[in-house]
Short mmCIF file of C-alpha atoms in Angstrom, two decimals:
data_model
loop_
_atom_site.label_atom_id
_atom_site.label_comp_id
_atom_site.label_asym_id
_atom_site.label_seq_id
_atom_site.Cartn_x
_atom_site.Cartn_y
_atom_site.Cartn_z
CA VAL O 191 82.84 -132.41 75.14
CA SER O 192 83.26 -135.89 73.75
CA ILE O 193 84.08 -136.59 70.10
CA ARG O 194 83.98 -140.11 68.70
CA ILE O 195 84.79 -141.17 65.15
CA SER O 196 84.04 -144.75 64.21
CA ARG O 197 83.62 -147.07 61.29
CA GLU O 198 80.58 -149.29 61.43
CA ARG O 199 80.04 -151.75 58.60
CA ALA O 200 80.15 -149.67 55.42
CA ARG O 201 79.89 -146.21 56.98
CA THR O 202 81.87 -143.71 58.97
CA GLN O 203 80.18 -142.03 61.91
CA VAL O 204 81.10 -138.94 63.92
CA GLU O 205 79.41 -138.25 67.24
CA VAL O 206 79.84 -135.10 69.32
CA VAL O 207 78.32 -134.96 72.80
CA ASP O 208 78.43 -132.12 75.29
CA ASP O 209 76.81 -131.38 78.64
CA GLY O 210 76.20 -127.70 77.93
CA VAL O 211 72.98 -125.74 77.87
CA GLY O 212 71.53 -127.57 74.86
CA PHE O 213 68.84 -125.90 72.75
CA SER O 214 65.16 -126.24 71.98
CA ASP O 215 63.55 -127.38 68.73
CA THR O 216 62.57 -123.78 68.03
CA ALA O 217 66.07 -122.32 68.44
CA GLY O 218 67.00 -120.25 65.43
CA GLU O 219 65.23 -119.79 62.16
CA GLY O 220 68.06 -120.56 59.76
CA TYR O 221 68.55 -123.33 57.26
CA GLY O 222 72.03 -124.48 58.30
CA LEU O 223 71.13 -127.84 59.85
CA LEU O 224 68.52 -128.55 57.18
CA SER O 225 71.11 -127.88 54.47
CA ILE O 226 73.62 -130.20 56.14
CA GLN O 227 70.98 -132.92 56.44
CA GLU O 228 70.00 -132.62 52.77
CA ARG O 229 73.62 -132.83 51.61
CA LEU O 230 74.23 -135.90 53.75
CA GLN O 231 71.11 -137.59 52.36
CA ILE O 232 72.30 -136.99 48.79
CA VAL O 233 75.38 -139.14 49.48
CA GLY O 234 73.44 -141.72 51.51
CA GLY O 235 74.34 -140.37 54.94
CA GLY O 236 72.37 -138.83 57.74
CA LEU O 237 72.22 -136.46 60.67
CA ASP O 238 70.69 -137.04 64.10
CA ILE O 239 70.53 -134.35 66.78
CA LYS O 240 69.26 -134.83 70.31
CA ALA O 241 69.24 -131.66 72.40
CA THR O 242 67.72 -131.05 75.80
CA PRO O 243 67.71 -127.56 77.29
CA GLN O 244 70.09 -127.37 80.28
CA ARG O 245 71.29 -130.95 79.69
CA GLY O 246 73.41 -130.86 76.56
CA THR O 247 73.41 -131.96 72.96
CA ARG O 248 74.38 -135.04 70.95
CA VAL O 249 75.07 -134.66 67.23
CA ARG O 250 75.63 -137.78 65.13
CA VAL O 251 76.62 -137.67 61.45
CA TRP O 252 77.21 -140.69 59.23
CA VAL O 253 78.31 -141.16 55.63
CA PRO O 254 78.70 -144.32 53.55
CA LEU O 255 82.09 -145.70 52.66
CA SER O 256 82.02 -146.19 48.92
CA GLU O 257 84.28 -145.66 45.97
CA ASP O 258 82.90 -142.22 45.12
CA GLY O 259 80.67 -141.46 48.11
CA CYS O 260 77.45 -141.35 46.05
CA LYS O 261 74.46 -143.65 46.12
CA GLU O 262 73.72 -144.99 42.66
CA GLU O 263 70.15 -143.67 42.58
CA THR O 264 71.30 -140.12 43.39
CA LEU O 265 74.53 -140.17 41.39
CA HIS O 266 73.46 -137.37 39.04
CA GLU O 267 72.50 -135.10 41.97
CA CYS O 268 75.70 -135.93 43.78
CA GLN O 269 77.89 -135.19 40.77
CA ASP O 270 76.06 -131.90 40.27
CA SER O 271 76.57 -130.86 43.90
CA THR O 272 80.20 -131.93 44.16
CA GLY O 273 81.35 -130.35 40.94
#
């Protein structure tokens, strides 16, 4: 397992890579990853997952570096979701 945390321009990025069994696009029927992706988008971030069965998985998450962590156009949503 490799974990890398970096700052690129005005964002922080975390990348986790492993060489495990990976998973397919149809693995699981939950909403966990979708929920994480939606929350990241609210604050101007993102989620990228590349998984190949029997070859491993790479998960990359990024969030903007800003005073309050919210994009101006979604400020109301962000304030509502962060309390």
